[in-house]
């Protein structure tokens, strides 16, 4: 009796108990039938030409990947991958799967920083592996795109290829954008935004035509890029408009520009794109233009420098208009170090600090630690990128923390300082603070005890990764 | 660190253990000789108390987890391995009492009690009573299966799980836990298109088991032992340890864990370097007592193994341990081809018709395609198990020819480890 007959009898019902013997025989036979298929032997994966990070790094990375807080995990892993890249090593094969999965998880949440850092240290073996997994492959394509992505990929993959192409051949990238005229406005806006890579005056013609687009999104994106080209027609028009608004003199008087001029050039949109609060009022239009104009132009236009203008403001309809905030935006936009240096003492606006070199920022923070309110202090230090907090400043911040143990015990400040020190301090200099954080973590009276424990772990892992990467014994 | 990871029941436990490997949640932490202890503050009011014998190793934690070692024990071990726990003079009370109880149990085991004639007679009477009960229970099972067959599997399908559970309960009363367990598994069978084939296969296998029990006196000894074991009779470890030993350098090739009713079972696979003999050592844990095992995947132990009766010879108990190596090295594991592995599985099923998996080592290349993962050695054998393990296997072997060890079944090969450059890499 074959199995189909046996099944039919069993389903319909039978009094023949010999069916059960047949079933037992079939069951035993089925247990021995293993699933095989004719498959050609696969080609062997390429070996990575760069050395793998040492075994000690694997242990540290596994601890990082086990970190409960997704934000801290991302930060630690991304930094460690950057350290591996800097040491010209690649990821050990045992870490490929957990790291590709972690990068996939982050990308799903819209954060591709880990994926970008990982792409540089995958090595030949990692790239071979990622190419065999549909999701890892798509992730990798976005980070290290291929030409076929333009014709076959998703919008994100097409943008990734365009940005990649612009980095090496801006003209070819521009041609692709020009060829996409008939595509959806939302996609075109993203393609135009990709022109920021390798942006030059050669792109001006294309961008000028895009500013006139019926799609607000496309026009806004194009205008934003044109505003970054100092001598573009758009920028010249802006300067002409500014010249028409402000009368020269130590106390300039402004006349609000017309709405049609402002909207034709998308001034309000571009100003808003830099985070400036804008409104389509006479004052709002003046401020938008101030926030966009190169601050160096003020001497030419009014005979006063931007610093003076920031402290005096301008007259509009008999009222004084404060220009400091708009000038700060312009300073950041044009990354004018000198003006940032001049404006910071007047405005104490922390957003100017990223314009300054890291060393100068550290010095400024050091000078202000004792006089700055603790909550502001946290914001102040947060302007430093990961790894750029000087040892000297970090020690001062630790002192603030310790003083806080005996003082106000402000949970938010304590927790934030723990985070800032442990995440932003240079790991080369940070090892000696680990025991101090451990002590704080053991202090049950401290409200931010757990933040201190996390800080100790964070520093231990960051220092551990750096040491492991440079540990030569087992290589 | 490697040994701590090897002791973990699965990769998620390693991750969870690492999260606890920081001083924050720990108090009352210390180590003295082989005894390690600590209290871990969880989400509840009372901290979990962890005691570990690092030499055995053996674990005890007051948490309700059924994983052994649990994440708290692993977290404490990671801390210890990182040198973050200092030797201390005073042992915590909870650790001392656990340690003393272990020592007392070990002493009691070392001196087996002599049975009196009366006790022996009582034990024999108990055994005879059980055999009667099993006989009656299996007769009831055969009637149930015959009724089901007469009705037809297509009838009353929605009622089948409840009926199967009722019969399973009757098998517990009849002291046939092995049968009860199979019936309960059948009761939760998903309604996939092949369910009728699975049900009739299992009815056939159970009916064969009942028949074999009835005719057990005519069966060869080894097969009779298999039948007893499948029904749920146990063999005392001390009786197994009294049988002749097979000494070898046993490499621990893999470990799996599963919950079975009230008991967790850890299956540890060994391979004799000199004899090529395969062995399966089982550890059981019930009620939070933890596994008492010191066979860590990737390690090697020179030991006497004593095999349980039955065929094919596989399940064993560890006797005298002569030497241990944390990592097996310099071994060219003899991996065969797929046809040989299939033959081995067939032979094993011939010897034990209820057997579902067989440990094999196959030399081949790992490949992935749209249909899944394959071990290619002339032809391709489907790999099964967790996707994460399979991707790791592909990543780490890079499709280089390697010897893969795993459990072979009708679902494919579930890889547990592979051998590269003379070293065992556990998945």
PDB file of C-alpha atoms in Angstrom, chain B residues 77-249:
ATOM      1  CA  UNK B  77      30.476  34.740  35.790  1.00  0.00           C
ATOM      2  CA  UNK B  78      31.297  37.477  33.266  1.00  0.00           C
ATOM      3  CA  UNK B  79      32.077  39.880  36.108  1.00  0.00           C
ATOM      4  CA  UNK B  80      34.286  37.265  37.726  1.00  0.00           C
ATOM      5  CA  UNK B  81      36.041  36.436  34.435  1.00  0.00           C
ATOM      6  CA  UNK B  82      36.765  40.144  33.966  1.00  0.00           C
ATOM      7  CA  UNK B  83      38.471  40.202  37.359  1.00  0.00           C
ATOM      8  CA  UNK B  84      35.884  42.519  38.855  1.00  0.00           C
ATOM      9  CA  UNK B  85      35.167  40.302  41.878  1.00  0.00           C
ATOM     10  CA  UNK B  86      37.694  40.187  44.669  1.00  0.00           C
ATOM     11  CA  UNK B  87      38.487  37.187  46.877  1.00  0.00           C
ATOM     12  CA  UNK B  88      36.763  37.633  50.220  1.00  0.00           C
ATOM     13  CA  UNK B  89      37.027  35.921  53.569  1.00  0.00           C
ATOM     14  CA  UNK B  90      33.351  35.768  54.415  1.00  0.00           C
ATOM     15  CA  UNK B  91      30.984  33.629  52.404  1.00  0.00           C
ATOM     16  CA  UNK B  92      27.396  34.874  52.133  1.00  0.00           C
ATOM     17  CA  UNK B  93      24.940  32.700  54.097  1.00  0.00           C
ATOM     18  CA  UNK B  94      22.882  31.674  51.076  1.00  0.00           C
ATOM     19  CA  UNK B  95      26.010  30.568  49.189  1.00  0.00           C
ATOM     20  CA  UNK B  96      27.360  28.653  52.181  1.00  0.00           C
ATOM     21  CA  UNK B  97      24.162  26.686  52.726  1.00  0.00           C
ATOM     22  CA  UNK B  98      23.907  25.803  49.025  1.00  0.00           C
ATOM     23  CA  UNK B  99      27.541  24.719  48.950  1.00  0.00           C
ATOM     24  CA  UNK B 100      27.161  22.583  52.061  1.00  0.00           C
ATOM     25  CA  UNK B 101      24.027  20.919  50.698  1.00  0.00           C
ATOM     26  CA  UNK B 102      25.897  20.058  47.519  1.00  0.00           C
ATOM     27  CA  UNK B 103      28.754  18.578  49.451  1.00  0.00           C
ATOM     28  CA  UNK B 104      26.355  16.480  51.527  1.00  0.00           C
ATOM     29  CA  UNK B 105      24.603  15.200  48.407  1.00  0.00           C
ATOM     30  CA  UNK B 106      27.939  14.326  46.809  1.00  0.00           C
ATOM     31  CA  UNK B 107      28.987  12.443  49.949  1.00  0.00           C
ATOM     32  CA  UNK B 108      25.695  10.546  49.986  1.00  0.00           C
ATOM     33  CA  UNK B 109      26.148   9.580  46.326  1.00  0.00           C
ATOM     34  CA  UNK B 110      29.666   8.383  46.948  1.00  0.00           C
ATOM     35  CA  UNK B 111      28.432   5.856  49.495  1.00  0.00           C
ATOM     36  CA  UNK B 112      25.518   4.027  47.932  1.00  0.00           C
ATOM     37  CA  UNK B 113      23.270   2.441  50.479  1.00  0.00           C
ATOM     38  CA  UNK B 114      23.059  -1.316  50.578  1.00  0.00           C
ATOM     39  CA  UNK B 115      19.502  -2.517  50.089  1.00  0.00           C
ATOM     40  CA  UNK B 116      18.055  -4.996  52.525  1.00  0.00           C
ATOM     41  CA  UNK B 117      16.296  -8.150  51.214  1.00  0.00           C
ATOM     42  CA  UNK B 118      12.980  -6.592  52.184  1.00  0.00           C
ATOM     43  CA  UNK B 119      13.711  -3.400  50.293  1.00  0.00           C
ATOM     44  CA  UNK B 120      14.812  -5.397  47.276  1.00  0.00           C
ATOM     45  CA  UNK B 121      11.590  -7.435  47.331  1.00  0.00           C
ATOM     46  CA  UNK B 122       9.507  -4.272  47.687  1.00  0.00           C
ATOM     47  CA  UNK B 123      11.314  -2.703  44.747  1.00  0.00           C
ATOM     48  CA  UNK B 124      10.709  -5.791  42.631  1.00  0.00           C
ATOM     49  CA  UNK B 125       7.011  -5.753  43.556  1.00  0.00           C
ATOM     50  CA  UNK B 126       6.814  -2.066  42.633  1.00  0.00           C
ATOM     51  CA  UNK B 127       8.476  -2.778  39.284  1.00  0.00           C
ATOM     52  CA  UNK B 128       6.045  -5.625  38.571  1.00  0.00           C
ATOM     53  CA  UNK B 129       3.070  -3.408  39.452  1.00  0.00           C
ATOM     54  CA  UNK B 130       4.346  -0.731  37.096  1.00  0.00           C
ATOM     55  CA  UNK B 131       4.736  -3.223  34.254  1.00  0.00           C
ATOM     56  CA  UNK B 132       1.108  -4.262  34.785  1.00  0.00           C
ATOM     57  CA  UNK B 133      -0.055  -0.670  34.747  1.00  0.00           C
ATOM     58  CA  UNK B 134       1.908   0.081  31.596  1.00  0.00           C
ATOM     59  CA  UNK B 135       0.424  -3.034  29.948  1.00  0.00           C
ATOM     60  CA  UNK B 136      -3.124  -1.911  30.810  1.00  0.00           C
ATOM     61  CA  UNK B 137      -2.397   1.640  29.730  1.00  0.00           C
ATOM     62  CA  UNK B 138      -0.993   0.574  26.368  1.00  0.00           C
ATOM     63  CA  UNK B 139      -3.983  -1.682  25.757  1.00  0.00           C
ATOM     64  CA  UNK B 140      -6.180   1.367  26.327  1.00  0.00           C
ATOM     65  CA  UNK B 141      -4.005   3.366  23.923  1.00  0.00           C
ATOM     66  CA  UNK B 142      -4.388   0.709  21.235  1.00  0.00           C
ATOM     67  CA  UNK B 143      -8.182   0.803  21.656  1.00  0.00           C
ATOM     68  CA  UNK B 144      -8.145   4.582  21.360  1.00  0.00           C
ATOM     69  CA  UNK B 145      -6.071   4.490  18.173  1.00  0.00           C
ATOM     70  CA  UNK B 146      -8.285   1.747  16.685  1.00  0.00           C
ATOM     71  CA  UNK B 147     -11.388   3.871  17.438  1.00  0.00           C
ATOM     72  CA  UNK B 148      -9.777   6.902  15.834  1.00  0.00           C
ATOM     73  CA  UNK B 149      -8.918   4.895  12.759  1.00  0.00           C
ATOM     74  CA  UNK B 150     -12.412   3.448  12.525  1.00  0.00           C
ATOM     75  CA  UNK B 151     -13.981   6.928  12.771  1.00  0.00           C
ATOM     76  CA  UNK B 152     -11.542   8.272  10.229  1.00  0.00           C
ATOM     77  CA  UNK B 153      -9.053  11.077  10.822  1.00  0.00           C
ATOM     78  CA  UNK B 154     -11.296  13.429   8.857  1.00  0.00           C
ATOM     79  CA  UNK B 155     -14.026  13.185  11.508  1.00  0.00           C
ATOM     80  CA  UNK B 156     -14.153  15.286  14.691  1.00  0.00           C
ATOM     81  CA  UNK B 157     -10.913  17.066  13.855  1.00  0.00           C
ATOM     82  CA  UNK B 158     -11.656  19.970  16.169  1.00  0.00           C
ATOM     83  CA  UNK B 159     -12.149  17.577  19.089  1.00  0.00           C
ATOM     84  CA  UNK B 160      -8.916  15.665  18.508  1.00  0.00           C
ATOM     85  CA  UNK B 161      -6.578  17.796  20.676  1.00  0.00           C
ATOM     86  CA  UNK B 162      -8.840  17.425  23.707  1.00  0.00           C
ATOM     87  CA  UNK B 163      -9.143  13.674  23.189  1.00  0.00           C
ATOM     88  CA  UNK B 164      -5.396  13.287  22.803  1.00  0.00           C
ATOM     89  CA  UNK B 165      -4.781  15.263  25.988  1.00  0.00           C
ATOM     90  CA  UNK B 166      -7.226  13.016  27.875  1.00  0.00           C
ATOM     91  CA  UNK B 167      -5.428   9.890  26.678  1.00  0.00           C
ATOM     92  CA  UNK B 168      -2.089  11.500  27.533  1.00  0.00           C
ATOM     93  CA  UNK B 169      -3.328  11.993  31.104  1.00  0.00           C
ATOM     94  CA  UNK B 170      -4.356   8.314  31.218  1.00  0.00           C
ATOM     95  CA  UNK B 171      -0.811   7.375  30.113  1.00  0.00           C
ATOM     96  CA  UNK B 172       0.620   9.367  33.017  1.00  0.00           C
ATOM     97  CA  UNK B 173      -1.646   7.348  35.336  1.00  0.00           C
ATOM     98  CA  UNK B 174      -0.340   4.226  33.616  1.00  0.00           C
ATOM     99  CA  UNK B 175       3.253   5.351  34.332  1.00  0.00           C
ATOM    100  CA  UNK B 176       4.110   5.610  30.623  1.00  0.00           C
ATOM    101  CA  UNK B 177       5.396   9.227  30.478  1.00  0.00           C
ATOM    102  CA  UNK B 178       7.203   8.717  27.168  1.00  0.00           C
ATOM    103  CA  UNK B 179       3.913   7.882  25.461  1.00  0.00           C
ATOM    104  CA  UNK B 180       2.103  10.724  27.230  1.00  0.00           C
ATOM    105  CA  UNK B 181       4.664  13.195  25.982  1.00  0.00           C
ATOM    106  CA  UNK B 182       4.253  12.048  22.346  1.00  0.00           C
ATOM    107  CA  UNK B 183       0.459  12.306  22.620  1.00  0.00           C
ATOM    108  CA  UNK B 184       0.666  15.829  24.019  1.00  0.00           C
ATOM    109  CA  UNK B 185       2.925  16.859  21.141  1.00  0.00           C
ATOM    110  CA  UNK B 186       0.418  15.390  18.717  1.00  0.00           C
ATOM    111  CA  UNK B 187      -2.362  17.350  20.416  1.00  0.00           C
ATOM    112  CA  UNK B 188      -0.678  20.649  19.576  1.00  0.00           C
ATOM    113  CA  UNK B 189       0.183  19.718  16.000  1.00  0.00           C
ATOM    114  CA  UNK B 190      -0.456  22.771  13.788  1.00  0.00           C
ATOM    115  CA  UNK B 191      -3.116  22.429  11.071  1.00  0.00           C
ATOM    116  CA  UNK B 192      -0.658  22.467   8.178  1.00  0.00           C
ATOM    117  CA  UNK B 193      -1.647  20.634   4.956  1.00  0.00           C
ATOM    118  CA  UNK B 194       0.377  17.576   5.940  1.00  0.00           C
ATOM    119  CA  UNK B 195      -1.280  17.061   9.337  1.00  0.00           C
ATOM    120  CA  UNK B 196      -3.112  13.844   8.329  1.00  0.00           C
ATOM    121  CA  UNK B 197       0.203  12.244   7.328  1.00  0.00           C
ATOM    122  CA  UNK B 198       1.793  13.292  10.602  1.00  0.00           C
ATOM    123  CA  UNK B 199      -1.111  12.001  12.677  1.00  0.00           C
ATOM    124  CA  UNK B 200      -1.308   8.613  10.975  1.00  0.00           C
ATOM    125  CA  UNK B 201       2.499   8.278  11.123  1.00  0.00           C
ATOM    126  CA  UNK B 202       2.408   8.887  14.857  1.00  0.00           C
ATOM    127  CA  UNK B 203      -0.558   6.567  15.442  1.00  0.00           C
ATOM    128  CA  UNK B 204       1.372   3.894  13.569  1.00  0.00           C
ATOM    129  CA  UNK B 205       4.515   4.502  15.644  1.00  0.00           C
ATOM    130  CA  UNK B 206       2.568   4.421  18.928  1.00  0.00           C
ATOM    131  CA  UNK B 207       0.733   1.286  17.899  1.00  0.00           C
ATOM    132  CA  UNK B 208       4.074  -0.339  17.047  1.00  0.00           C
ATOM    133  CA  UNK B 209       5.394   0.636  20.469  1.00  0.00           C
ATOM    134  CA  UNK B 210       2.379  -0.922  22.195  1.00  0.00           C
ATOM    135  CA  UNK B 211       2.778  -4.090  20.134  1.00  0.00           C
ATOM    136  CA  UNK B 212       6.496  -4.240  20.911  1.00  0.00           C
ATOM    137  CA  UNK B 213       5.689  -3.944  24.627  1.00  0.00           C
ATOM    138  CA  UNK B 214       3.287  -6.862  24.410  1.00  0.00           C
ATOM    139  CA  UNK B 215       5.914  -8.984  22.683  1.00  0.00           C
ATOM    140  CA  UNK B 216       8.893  -7.645  24.634  1.00  0.00           C
ATOM    141  CA  UNK B 217       9.959 -11.023  25.897  1.00  0.00           C
ATOM    142  CA  UNK B 218      10.629 -12.146  22.329  1.00  0.00           C
ATOM    143  CA  UNK B 219      12.631  -9.030  21.444  1.00  0.00           C
ATOM    144  CA  UNK B 220      16.435  -8.922  21.470  1.00  0.00           C
ATOM    145  CA  UNK B 221      17.682  -7.342  24.721  1.00  0.00           C
ATOM    146  CA  UNK B 222      18.862  -4.115  23.107  1.00  0.00           C
ATOM    147  CA  UNK B 223      15.575  -3.534  21.299  1.00  0.00           C
ATOM    148  CA  UNK B 224      13.617  -4.386  24.451  1.00  0.00           C
ATOM    149  CA  UNK B 225      15.620  -1.670  26.237  1.00  0.00           C
ATOM    150  CA  UNK B 226      14.768   0.786  23.454  1.00  0.00           C
ATOM    151  CA  UNK B 227      11.063  -0.024  23.852  1.00  0.00           C
ATOM    152  CA  UNK B 228      11.221   0.460  27.632  1.00  0.00           C
ATOM    153  CA  UNK B 229      13.078   3.717  27.225  1.00  0.00           C
ATOM    154  CA  UNK B 230      10.588   5.051  24.627  1.00  0.00           C
ATOM    155  CA  UNK B 231       7.708   4.211  26.969  1.00  0.00           C
ATOM    156  CA  UNK B 232       9.378   6.151  29.731  1.00  0.00           C
ATOM    157  CA  UNK B 233      11.197   3.619  31.902  1.00  0.00           C
ATOM    158  CA  UNK B 234      14.433   5.030  33.239  1.00  0.00           C
ATOM    159  CA  UNK B 235      17.720   3.332  33.951  1.00  0.00           C
ATOM    160  CA  UNK B 236      19.506   4.360  37.121  1.00  0.00           C
ATOM    161  CA  UNK B 237      22.750   6.218  36.428  1.00  0.00           C
ATOM    162  CA  UNK B 238      24.523   4.179  39.078  1.00  0.00           C
ATOM    163  CA  UNK B 239      23.578   0.986  37.205  1.00  0.00           C
ATOM    164  CA  UNK B 240      24.948   2.466  33.980  1.00  0.00           C
ATOM    165  CA  UNK B 241      28.150   3.522  35.716  1.00  0.00           C
ATOM    166  CA  UNK B 242      28.609  -0.076  36.850  1.00  0.00           C
ATOM    167  CA  UNK B 243      28.879  -1.263  33.206  1.00  0.00           C
ATOM    168  CA  UNK B 244      32.219  -1.434  31.324  1.00  0.00           C
ATOM    169  CA  UNK B 245      33.580   1.959  30.307  1.00  0.00           C
ATOM    170  CA  UNK B 246      34.841   3.324  27.037  1.00  0.00           C
ATOM    171  CA  UNK B 247      37.745   5.679  27.592  1.00  0.00           C
ATOM    172  CA  UNK B 248      38.495   8.267  24.958  1.00  0.00           C
ATOM    173  CA  UNK B 249      39.357  11.907  24.478  1.00  0.00           C
TER     174      UNK B 249
END
